[in-house]
XYZ file of C-alpha atoms in Angstrom:
374
model
C 0.000 0.000 0.000
C 1.037 3.560 -0.564
C 1.688 5.776 2.438
C -1.998 6.666 2.678
C -3.947 6.662 5.935
C -7.419 7.191 7.312
C -7.795 10.797 8.440
C -10.085 12.584 10.869
C -10.226 15.918 8.999
C -11.373 17.790 12.081
C -8.575 16.690 14.441
C -5.837 15.662 12.012
C -5.473 12.240 13.654
C -4.637 9.337 11.339
C -4.882 5.524 11.386
C -3.178 2.976 9.099
C -5.051 1.871 6.020
C -4.135 -1.767 6.640
C -6.912 -2.179 9.227
C -10.430 -2.015 7.706
C -12.493 0.671 9.429
C -15.458 2.823 8.488
C -15.209 5.441 11.252
C -12.852 6.740 13.919
C -12.730 5.288 17.448
C -15.173 7.948 18.669
C -17.575 7.346 15.804
C -16.313 10.263 13.724
C -16.469 10.211 9.900
C -13.111 9.756 8.178
C -11.460 10.750 4.919
C -8.098 9.625 3.533
C -4.923 11.662 3.666
C -4.114 13.640 0.510
C -3.013 11.676 -2.524
C -0.678 13.039 -5.218
C -2.945 12.569 -8.238
C -1.923 11.125 -11.589
C -0.766 12.379 -14.975
C -2.413 11.653 -18.311
C 0.237 9.046 -19.120
C -0.978 6.981 -16.160
C -4.500 6.664 -17.564
C -4.934 3.126 -18.943
C -6.712 3.976 -22.185
C -7.449 0.324 -23.032
C -9.534 -0.087 -19.851
C -13.165 0.820 -20.592
C -14.267 1.496 -17.030
C -13.398 3.815 -14.159
C -10.474 1.469 -13.461
C -8.584 3.267 -16.215
C -7.731 5.633 -13.308
C -6.619 2.825 -10.987
C -3.281 4.570 -10.388
C -5.211 7.318 -8.564
C -6.705 4.918 -5.999
C -5.284 4.307 -2.497
C -4.144 0.793 -3.394
C -4.597 -1.832 -6.083
C -6.825 -4.796 -5.194
C -5.697 -8.214 -6.358
C -9.044 -8.589 -8.160
C -11.464 -5.810 -9.052
C -15.234 -5.964 -8.808
C -16.179 -4.247 -12.035
C -19.153 -4.301 -14.384
C -17.885 -1.644 -16.782
C -18.943 1.318 -14.617
C -17.733 4.766 -15.621
C -16.944 6.043 -19.125
C -20.405 7.639 -19.217
C -21.488 9.977 -22.047
C -20.766 13.712 -21.887
C -23.435 15.169 -24.181
C -23.358 18.690 -25.602
C -26.794 20.305 -25.377
C -28.541 23.590 -24.669
C -30.423 24.595 -21.533
C -31.980 27.942 -20.623
C -30.593 29.377 -23.866
C -26.992 28.476 -23.107
C -24.670 25.646 -24.118
C -24.157 22.949 -21.506
C -22.640 19.489 -21.228
C -24.766 16.844 -19.535
C -22.754 14.078 -17.863
C -25.073 11.070 -18.093
C -24.115 9.127 -14.972
C -27.191 6.913 -15.093
C -25.397 4.866 -17.789
C -24.166 2.531 -15.068
C -24.978 -1.118 -14.279
C -27.347 -0.305 -11.397
C -28.640 2.910 -12.986
C -26.915 5.599 -10.926
C -23.610 7.339 -10.231
C -23.240 5.403 -6.984
C -21.767 2.485 -8.915
C -18.474 4.394 -8.993
C -18.210 4.345 -5.217
C -19.569 0.816 -4.842
C -17.122 -0.713 -7.326
C -14.075 0.862 -5.668
C -15.201 0.487 -2.061
C -16.182 -3.168 -2.292
C -13.130 -4.065 -4.387
C -10.807 -2.609 -1.767
C -12.741 -4.015 1.194
C -12.875 -7.507 -0.297
C -9.124 -7.308 -0.845
C -8.799 -6.549 2.882
C -10.750 -9.684 3.799
C -14.285 -8.294 4.182
C -16.815 -10.851 2.909
C -20.148 -9.419 4.091
C -21.328 -5.812 4.219
C -24.128 -3.768 5.733
C -25.734 -0.688 4.158
C -28.736 1.469 5.023
C -30.456 2.920 1.972
C -33.820 2.610 0.286
C -32.580 4.002 -3.004
C -29.583 4.169 -5.311
C -26.980 3.517 -2.621
C -28.532 0.224 -1.595
C -28.991 -0.849 -5.208
C -25.342 -0.117 -6.012
C -24.029 -2.004 -2.969
C -26.302 -4.959 -3.744
C -25.143 -4.961 -7.368
C -21.423 -5.008 -6.661
C -21.699 -7.368 -3.713
C -23.440 -9.821 -6.039
C -20.790 -9.339 -8.719
C -18.026 -9.849 -6.162
C -19.453 -12.880 -4.381
C -20.013 -10.911 -1.167
C -23.048 -10.991 1.112
C -24.978 -7.752 1.471
C -27.604 -6.707 3.976
C -29.563 -3.554 3.178
C -31.621 -1.894 5.909
C -34.503 0.277 4.749
C -37.338 2.137 6.482
C -40.459 -0.021 6.777
C -42.456 2.678 4.996
C -40.363 2.306 1.832
C -42.310 1.376 -1.277
C -41.725 -2.325 -2.022
C -40.880 -1.388 -5.609
C -37.779 0.458 -4.387
C -36.297 -2.689 -2.851
C -37.046 -5.067 -5.737
C -33.702 -4.366 -7.424
C -31.680 -5.161 -4.301
C -33.783 -8.229 -3.472
C -33.379 -9.558 -7.012
C -29.613 -9.242 -6.672
C -29.653 -11.477 -3.607
C -29.269 -8.860 -0.888
C -30.969 -9.430 2.450
C -33.510 -6.676 3.125
C -34.438 -5.699 6.674
C -37.368 -3.331 7.174
C -36.873 -0.935 10.088
C -39.895 0.756 11.746
C -39.774 4.535 12.007
C -37.930 7.288 10.171
C -34.905 7.305 7.865
C -32.822 8.320 10.904
C -34.203 5.354 12.868
C -32.994 3.150 10.018
C -29.486 4.656 10.150
C -29.407 4.217 13.933
C -30.416 0.567 13.572
C -27.619 -0.008 11.066
C -25.098 1.541 13.440
C -26.311 -0.808 16.172
C -25.570 -3.815 13.933
C -22.190 -2.565 12.733
C -20.372 -4.589 15.404
C -21.655 -7.805 13.762
C -21.290 -7.051 10.045
C -18.951 -4.541 8.381
C -20.735 -1.239 7.813
C -19.901 -0.396 4.190
C -22.071 2.709 4.108
C -21.904 4.908 1.012
C -22.295 7.880 3.362
C -19.558 6.844 5.799
C -16.748 4.965 4.089
C -13.944 7.087 2.549
C -13.216 4.402 -0.075
C -16.615 5.230 -1.567
C -15.540 8.844 -2.074
C -12.437 7.661 -3.903
C -14.748 5.878 -6.303
C -16.831 9.001 -6.856
C -13.667 11.062 -7.410
C -13.166 9.186 -10.687
C -15.897 11.455 -12.070
C -13.392 14.322 -11.815
C -10.719 12.353 -13.654
C -13.218 11.328 -16.317
C -14.416 14.877 -16.935
C -10.781 15.984 -17.169
C -10.184 13.353 -19.859
C -13.545 13.993 -21.592
C -12.605 17.653 -22.044
C -9.194 16.993 -23.555
C -7.349 16.826 -20.231
C -8.573 20.137 -18.905
C -11.039 21.136 -16.211
C -14.456 22.634 -16.928
C -15.237 26.085 -15.593
C -18.246 24.892 -13.604
C -19.747 21.633 -12.356
C -23.291 21.461 -10.988
C -24.307 18.387 -9.011
C -27.413 17.295 -7.103
C -26.456 17.173 -3.443
C -27.884 15.154 -0.551
C -25.132 13.846 1.686
C -22.627 15.322 -0.766
C -20.614 12.364 -2.068
C -20.423 13.786 -5.597
C -19.414 17.231 -4.323
C -16.718 15.654 -2.166
C -15.634 13.273 -4.924
C -15.197 16.123 -7.400
C -13.413 18.154 -4.737
C -10.989 15.324 -3.990
C -10.383 14.394 -7.631
C -9.795 17.880 -8.978
C -7.601 18.766 -5.985
C -5.431 15.764 -6.884
C -5.217 16.888 -10.506
C -4.224 20.369 -9.359
C -1.614 18.832 -7.035
C -0.259 16.792 -9.933
C 0.046 19.890 -12.117
C -2.531 18.605 -14.618
C -4.928 21.550 -14.293
C -4.269 25.206 -13.527
C -7.230 25.825 -11.252
C -10.161 24.057 -9.656
C -13.515 24.133 -11.442
C -16.249 25.908 -9.532
C -18.470 23.301 -7.884
C -22.135 24.079 -7.229
C -24.512 21.997 -5.102
C -28.197 21.824 -6.034
C -30.690 21.070 -3.256
C -34.484 21.236 -2.838
C -35.961 24.019 -0.714
C -37.980 21.367 1.109
C -34.838 19.654 2.401
C -31.622 21.523 1.683
C -29.541 21.976 4.852
C -26.198 22.353 3.061
C -27.484 25.019 0.679
C -29.271 26.799 3.522
C -26.062 26.937 5.519
C -24.127 28.190 2.493
C -26.717 30.881 1.719
C -27.071 31.928 5.359
C -30.744 31.028 5.473
C -32.556 29.888 8.598
C -32.957 26.180 9.249
C -36.294 24.749 8.174
C -38.065 21.542 9.094
C -37.650 19.021 6.272
C -40.685 18.449 4.076
C -41.398 15.842 1.384
C -39.786 16.652 -1.954
C -39.939 15.220 -5.450
C -36.124 15.230 -5.295
C -36.250 12.453 -2.726
C -32.756 11.163 -3.454
C -31.245 14.313 -1.965
C -33.602 14.608 1.012
C -30.901 14.221 3.669
C -31.874 16.284 6.713
C -28.637 15.734 8.662
C -25.724 15.298 6.222
C -22.776 13.610 7.882
C -20.035 15.674 6.232
C -21.612 19.117 5.957
C -18.414 20.912 7.045
C -16.344 19.102 4.426
C -18.903 19.725 1.659
C -19.002 23.432 2.477
C -15.200 23.512 2.420
C -15.185 22.100 -1.138
C -17.657 24.781 -2.233
C -15.466 27.471 -0.660
C -12.182 26.119 -2.022
C -13.566 25.951 -5.550
C -15.233 29.379 -5.366
C -18.502 27.602 -6.115
C -21.814 27.800 -4.312
C -25.218 26.283 -3.685
C -28.756 26.714 -4.978
C -32.104 26.012 -3.277
C -34.821 24.996 -5.710
C -38.598 25.028 -5.434
C -40.647 21.942 -6.229
C -42.058 23.666 -9.323
C -38.548 24.409 -10.641
C -37.522 20.778 -10.181
C -40.690 19.522 -11.880
C -40.172 21.851 -14.866
C -36.600 20.670 -15.213
C -37.647 17.009 -15.021
C -40.199 17.503 -17.781
C -37.856 19.659 -19.846
C -35.056 17.112 -19.737
C -37.415 14.284 -20.727
C -38.641 16.322 -23.689
C -35.012 16.531 -24.828
C -34.451 12.799 -24.466
C -32.896 12.796 -20.995
C -35.154 10.510 -18.941
C -33.801 11.013 -15.438
C -34.875 11.067 -11.819
C -36.344 14.359 -10.554
C -33.554 14.240 -7.972
C -30.896 14.883 -10.593
C -33.053 17.155 -12.745
C -32.574 19.785 -10.056
C -28.972 20.226 -11.273
C -30.323 21.435 -14.619
C -32.746 23.738 -12.803
C -29.798 25.114 -10.822
C -27.892 25.833 -14.045
C -30.789 27.971 -15.246
C -30.881 29.859 -11.962
C -27.117 30.427 -11.891
C -27.234 31.791 -15.442
C -30.097 34.099 -14.541
C -28.267 35.348 -11.450
C -25.066 35.976 -13.398
C -23.015 33.536 -11.332
C -22.301 31.489 -14.474
C -21.748 32.906 -17.966
C -23.058 31.186 -21.082
C -19.619 31.192 -22.732
C -18.105 29.156 -19.884
C -17.744 25.380 -20.027
C -20.371 24.054 -17.634
C -21.056 20.411 -16.804
C -24.400 19.411 -15.309
C -24.212 15.971 -13.689
C -27.309 13.801 -14.212
C -27.022 11.082 -11.609
C -29.923 8.612 -11.847
C -32.179 6.924 -14.397
C -35.799 7.957 -14.741
C -36.664 4.257 -14.690
C -36.067 4.445 -10.930
C -38.788 7.100 -10.654
C -41.508 5.564 -12.789
C -44.217 6.443 -10.256
C -43.094 10.081 -10.130
C -42.981 10.372 -13.925
C -46.412 8.790 -14.139
C -47.785 11.369 -11.714
C -46.234 14.227 -13.715
C -47.695 12.816 -16.924
C -51.102 12.193 -15.341
C -50.852 8.479 -16.058
C -52.377 5.888 -13.686
C -50.219 2.850 -12.990
């Protein structure tokens, strides 16, 4: 292994990478110490997956768990009267960007001897962990709130994951997973730093997509913030390696009904969370808020709070252009329109809007918007 360690970013304390862990001894979330980044000559062009950037990962597993994730389309289009590039991250085996983190995290954990994993998620995170656990011959247990629609767990069940329904709220579900983490390794997409080093491959891929340069702006849907953090980590490595001259500005898009990170950034009062059509980003208590805000500051980016009507219009507008995506990620397109209108982004800049999840995962929502009974 390289001289990389687990890091508590708030105290500076480190622990060796050789011992699998998902949190610090006091239950604090961890990152990894800074990595040097890679140069274009280290990209393995013959590898048609995110593993073309394997040299940028904390260590090389003996065997990878890969289903061809990554290498997603970057499509030139127009939105709100301005040119934009849509990064179509739903072109992944499980249908969302979370496959990047799942492939890397489970590959590295399996290499360290972990054979069974625990996750708490009713959506894309659980589906991604179930997918890559199945591909890697690992056991997966996914804990979901009992109120979750059965349709949302079909994908994970079909992949062989054990599903446990937990009475109460989403937070009750997370608490129940923590209580079981002493019996089965907690490979949470929100907690484990290896997951973030999977999502950082998005930064490397955009760099390569654009002819080995950084875009001016990146807009991402933000719940717990793994894509914001992944882009922050990846582009910081490229800057460290001398491959780009400056960081792209990173913007987080959140719904007004549940947008604690954007509210903190904008200096708005806290608000009780309410149901939102952008349910994939409805995280009332994001674990790494301080670190997400630091990425926004370091990149000179920002955050946008979006109304339900703005998100709905963007969802419909994208579908009418052939981009059938979840309302959750459509809010990134809505944020682009707002940032243009406010003058924070100029039309002549290179802007990437990240579309994170397939509309097939939101069939009920699309049916409601179309007035179709299922």
